[in-house]
Amino acid sequence: MAQHLQKNSTNQESKEKLKEQLGSNNLKESFSHAIEGILTAISQERNLRIHFFVGFVILFLSLFLPIDKNNYIWIFFAVFFVIISELINTLIENLLDLFIPEFHPIVKIIKDISSGIVLWAAMFSVIVGIAIIGNLLFNWDIIIAKIFGFGFVSLFPFIYVLGVIRWKKKR
Ligand SMILES: Nc1ncnc2c1ncn2[C@@H]1O[C@H](COP(=O)(O)OP(=O)(O)OP(=O)(O)O)[C@@H](O)[C@H]1O
């Protein structure tokens, strides 16, 4: 019993030491851990690399376009939103691979929903890109964004019906 308690406290001590070594002691270290996380995610996910590159090109271009304050914020929001959703997707995938590395139907559901988050964010950013960048670069009328918008909006009933059919089948 005494031996067991001693072993537990040694384990606890070594865990705390490891935490001290790995944990952030100051702002610079917190920042470098965050950058490390983003770099790891980029190295793991091809889609994140694509979104990062496209996002950079759009943000870089928007520096030189005659863009007003509101539109500039929308562009930034759209790019950051897609990258954040990719990071969340990568985070979820890593968590699942850590705890449930084997094939599991629930893992499939969670990973698919996680990919759905990225797809939804990407659809939003396409509309913002066409409406603002398309207009500034190619003089596209808002009608082009509305045509894409119509395409996305018509997905709503389609997706809804497919979801309801699945729900009915399960009952
Ligand atoms: N352990 C698992 N159990 C069940 N299905 C899985 C499992 N791992 C992956 N899948 C299925 O494979 C798909 C791709 O998963 P993966 O982890 O390879 O992500 P990925 O190739 O980075 O794709 P993305 O990030 O674009 O969703 C998942 O959406 C899911 O349908």
Tab-separated table of C-alpha atoms and ligand atoms in Angstrom:
chain	number	residue	atom	x	y	z
A	1	MET	CA	0.000	0.000	0.000
A	2	ALA	CA	2.778	2.413	1.067
A	3	GLN	CA	4.707	1.425	-2.036
A	4	HIS	CA	1.640	2.128	-4.195
A	5	LEU	CA	1.150	5.581	-2.600
A	6	GLN	CA	4.825	6.410	-3.107
A	7	LYS	CA	4.600	5.354	-6.766
A	8	ASN	CA	1.501	7.559	-7.241
A	9	SER	CA	3.169	10.603	-5.724
A	10	THR	CA	6.302	10.054	-7.856
A	11	ASN	CA	4.068	9.854	-10.934
A	12	GLN	CA	2.342	13.069	-9.880
A	13	GLU	CA	5.698	14.799	-9.344
A	14	SER	CA	7.048	13.731	-12.715
A	15	LYS	CA	3.808	14.884	-14.389
A	16	GLU	CA	4.116	18.283	-12.721
A	17	LYS	CA	7.777	18.551	-13.735
A	18	LEU	CA	6.857	17.725	-17.330
A	19	LYS	CA	4.059	20.319	-17.218
A	20	GLU	CA	6.525	22.893	-15.907
A	21	GLN	CA	8.923	22.092	-18.747
A	22	LEU	CA	6.256	22.049	-21.460
A	23	GLY	CA	3.831	24.679	-20.120
A	24	SER	CA	3.958	28.350	-21.065
A	25	ASN	CA	5.856	30.487	-18.554
A	26	ASN	CA	5.363	33.782	-20.345
A	27	LEU	CA	3.576	35.449	-23.242
A	28	LYS	CA	6.392	34.671	-25.691
A	29	GLU	CA	6.162	30.948	-24.910
A	30	SER	CA	2.331	30.957	-25.214
A	31	PHE	CA	2.692	32.645	-28.587
A	32	SER	CA	5.321	30.170	-29.774
A	33	HIS	CA	3.099	27.206	-28.708
A	34	ALA	CA	0.201	28.704	-30.688
A	35	ILE	CA	2.410	29.145	-33.769
A	36	GLU	CA	3.707	25.593	-33.303
A	37	GLY	CA	0.076	24.358	-33.291
A	38	ILE	CA	-0.750	26.235	-36.495
A	39	LEU	CA	2.423	24.954	-38.213
A	40	THR	CA	1.628	21.361	-37.204
A	41	ALA	CA	-1.938	21.703	-38.512
A	42	ILE	CA	-0.643	23.110	-41.818
A	43	SER	CA	1.851	20.255	-42.133
A	44	GLN	CA	-0.952	17.710	-41.538
A	45	GLU	CA	-3.829	19.058	-43.626
A	46	ARG	CA	-3.655	19.587	-47.383
A	47	ASN	CA	-6.916	21.565	-47.399
A	48	LEU	CA	-5.579	23.905	-44.727
A	49	ARG	CA	-2.480	24.546	-46.885
A	50	ILE	CA	-4.755	25.408	-49.843
A	51	HIS	CA	-6.983	27.706	-47.743
A	52	PHE	CA	-3.939	29.356	-46.192
A	53	PHE	CA	-2.446	30.077	-49.608
A	54	VAL	CA	-5.707	31.314	-51.172
A	55	GLY	CA	-6.415	33.390	-48.046
A	56	PHE	CA	-2.982	34.990	-48.249
A	57	VAL	CA	-3.436	35.885	-51.944
A	58	ILE	CA	-6.858	37.452	-51.272
A	59	LEU	CA	-5.695	39.430	-48.231
A	60	PHE	CA	-2.576	40.565	-50.076
A	61	LEU	CA	-4.633	41.667	-53.101
A	62	SER	CA	-7.097	43.508	-50.902
A	63	LEU	CA	-4.230	45.670	-49.601
A	64	PHE	CA	-3.980	47.256	-53.051
A	65	LEU	CA	-7.665	47.388	-54.007
A	66	PRO	CA	-9.796	50.477	-53.421
A	67	ILE	CA	-11.811	48.742	-50.747
A	68	ASP	CA	-13.889	50.453	-48.068
A	69	LYS	CA	-13.649	49.750	-44.340
A	70	ASN	CA	-16.703	47.454	-44.114
A	71	ASN	CA	-15.751	45.337	-47.114
A	72	TYR	CA	-12.171	45.089	-45.890
A	73	ILE	CA	-13.406	43.703	-42.567
A	74	TRP	CA	-15.723	41.222	-44.368
A	75	ILE	CA	-12.819	39.922	-46.468
A	76	PHE	CA	-10.651	39.459	-43.382
A	77	PHE	CA	-13.513	37.777	-41.557
A	78	ALA	CA	-14.191	35.347	-44.435
A	79	VAL	CA	-10.506	34.314	-44.722
A	80	PHE	CA	-10.019	33.922	-40.959
A	81	PHE	CA	-13.347	32.095	-40.600
A	82	VAL	CA	-12.344	29.399	-43.116
A	83	ILE	CA	-8.900	28.969	-41.528
A	84	ILE	CA	-10.399	28.779	-38.015
A	85	SER	CA	-12.866	26.122	-39.151
A	86	GLU	CA	-9.990	24.158	-40.783
A	87	LEU	CA	-8.038	24.376	-37.510
A	88	ILE	CA	-11.074	23.130	-35.555
A	89	ASN	CA	-11.489	20.292	-38.076
A	90	THR	CA	-7.812	19.312	-37.664
A	91	LEU	CA	-8.124	19.528	-33.877
A	92	ILE	CA	-11.163	17.208	-33.887
A	93	GLU	CA	-9.436	14.733	-36.225
A	94	ASN	CA	-6.333	14.630	-34.008
A	95	LEU	CA	-8.380	14.155	-30.831
A	96	LEU	CA	-10.303	11.284	-32.410
A	97	ASP	CA	-7.162	9.643	-33.793
A	98	LEU	CA	-5.604	9.862	-30.308
A	99	PHE	CA	-8.503	8.308	-28.412
A	100	ILE	CA	-10.136	6.080	-31.055
A	101	PRO	CA	-7.531	5.198	-33.681
A	102	GLU	CA	-9.521	2.246	-35.076
A	103	PHE	CA	-12.472	2.456	-37.488
A	104	HIS	CA	-15.638	3.447	-35.629
A	105	PRO	CA	-19.020	4.535	-37.056
A	106	ILE	CA	-19.335	7.377	-34.485
A	107	VAL	CA	-15.835	8.602	-35.410
A	108	LYS	CA	-17.026	8.697	-39.015
A	109	ILE	CA	-20.064	10.792	-38.019
A	110	ILE	CA	-17.954	13.264	-35.994
A	111	LYS	CA	-15.266	13.579	-38.691
A	112	ASP	CA	-17.870	14.065	-41.415
A	113	ILE	CA	-19.662	16.774	-39.399
A	114	SER	CA	-16.304	18.403	-38.758
A	115	SER	CA	-15.639	18.485	-42.522
A	116	GLY	CA	-19.147	19.913	-42.951
A	117	ILE	CA	-18.130	22.890	-40.768
A	118	VAL	CA	-15.311	23.707	-43.200
A	119	LEU	CA	-17.545	23.294	-46.249
A	120	TRP	CA	-20.142	25.659	-44.763
A	121	ALA	CA	-17.497	28.278	-43.934
A	122	ALA	CA	-16.014	27.939	-47.439
A	123	MET	CA	-19.444	28.560	-49.042
A	124	PHE	CA	-19.757	31.772	-47.028
A	125	SER	CA	-16.308	32.952	-48.096
A	126	VAL	CA	-17.055	32.232	-51.788
A	127	ILE	CA	-20.036	34.618	-51.649
A	128	VAL	CA	-17.999	37.308	-49.853
A	129	GLY	CA	-15.141	36.879	-52.369
A	130	ILE	CA	-17.399	37.124	-55.427
A	131	ALA	CA	-19.420	40.056	-54.068
A	132	ILE	CA	-16.406	42.140	-53.010
A	133	ILE	CA	-13.214	40.978	-54.781
A	134	GLY	CA	-15.106	39.958	-57.977
A	135	ASN	CA	-16.638	43.416	-58.135
A	136	LEU	CA	-13.339	45.236	-57.567
A	137	LEU	CA	-11.184	43.074	-59.864
A	138	PHE	CA	-13.581	42.150	-62.694
A	139	ASN	CA	-16.359	44.677	-62.169
A	140	TRP	CA	-18.795	41.808	-61.533
A	141	ASP	CA	-22.277	42.942	-60.702
A	142	ILE	CA	-23.896	41.796	-57.439
A	143	ILE	CA	-26.063	39.523	-59.653
A	144	ILE	CA	-23.088	37.092	-59.957
A	145	ALA	CA	-22.908	36.778	-56.159
A	146	LYS	CA	-26.696	36.348	-56.111
A	147	ILE	CA	-26.505	33.520	-58.675
A	148	PHE	CA	-23.981	31.699	-56.435
A	149	GLY	CA	-26.117	32.633	-53.439
A	150	PHE	CA	-29.136	31.115	-55.183
A	151	GLY	CA	-27.128	27.916	-55.772
A	152	PHE	CA	-26.218	27.707	-52.086
A	153	VAL	CA	-29.688	28.656	-50.861
A	154	SER	CA	-31.259	25.974	-53.082
A	155	LEU	CA	-29.047	23.485	-51.233
A	156	PHE	CA	-30.994	24.214	-48.027
A	157	PRO	CA	-34.266	22.425	-48.948
A	158	PHE	CA	-32.312	19.688	-50.731
A	159	ILE	CA	-30.106	19.013	-47.679
A	160	TYR	CA	-33.119	19.351	-45.383
A	161	VAL	CA	-35.134	16.742	-47.320
A	162	LEU	CA	-32.190	14.309	-47.419
A	163	GLY	CA	-31.711	14.795	-43.651
A	164	VAL	CA	-35.401	14.179	-42.941
A	165	ILE	CA	-35.395	11.036	-45.136
A	166	ARG	CA	-32.456	9.682	-43.086
A	167	TRP	CA	-34.182	10.601	-39.846
A	168	LYS	CA	-37.403	8.760	-40.942
A	169	LYS	CA	-35.386	5.674	-41.954
A	170	LYS	CA	-33.769	5.558	-38.499
A	171	ARG	CA	-37.145	5.580	-36.678
B	1	LIG	N1	-11.438	6.091	-37.526
B	1	LIG	C1	-12.377	6.295	-38.445
B	1	LIG	N2	-13.566	5.665	-38.356
B	1	LIG	C2	-14.530	5.869	-39.286
B	1	LIG	N3	-14.404	6.673	-40.357
B	1	LIG	C3	-13.248	7.357	-40.494
B	1	LIG	C4	-12.177	7.196	-39.565
B	1	LIG	N4	-11.153	7.965	-39.969
B	1	LIG	C5	-11.571	8.592	-41.084
B	1	LIG	N5	-12.827	8.233	-41.413
B	1	LIG	C6	-13.606	8.703	-42.592
B	1	LIG	O1	-12.684	9.238	-43.542
B	1	LIG	C7	-12.941	10.642	-43.772
B	1	LIG	C8	-11.615	11.366	-43.902
B	1	LIG	O2	-10.962	11.306	-42.656
B	1	LIG	P1	-9.482	11.785	-42.418
B	1	LIG	O3	-9.189	11.708	-40.961
B	1	LIG	O4	-8.591	11.022	-43.326
B	1	LIG	O5	-9.584	13.303	-42.813
B	1	LIG	P2	-8.932	14.075	-44.046
B	1	LIG	O6	-8.440	13.138	-45.096
B	1	LIG	O7	-7.995	15.038	-43.454
B	1	LIG	O8	-10.228	14.791	-44.631
B	1	LIG	P3	-10.891	16.192	-44.295
B	1	LIG	O9	-10.023	16.944	-43.337
B	1	LIG	O10	-10.996	16.831	-45.630
B	1	LIG	O11	-12.231	15.853	-43.715
B	1	LIG	C9	-13.769	11.096	-42.567
B	1	LIG	O12	-14.590	12.203	-42.899
B	1	LIG	C10	-14.562	9.841	-42.254
B	1	LIG	O13	-15.684	9.736	-43.133
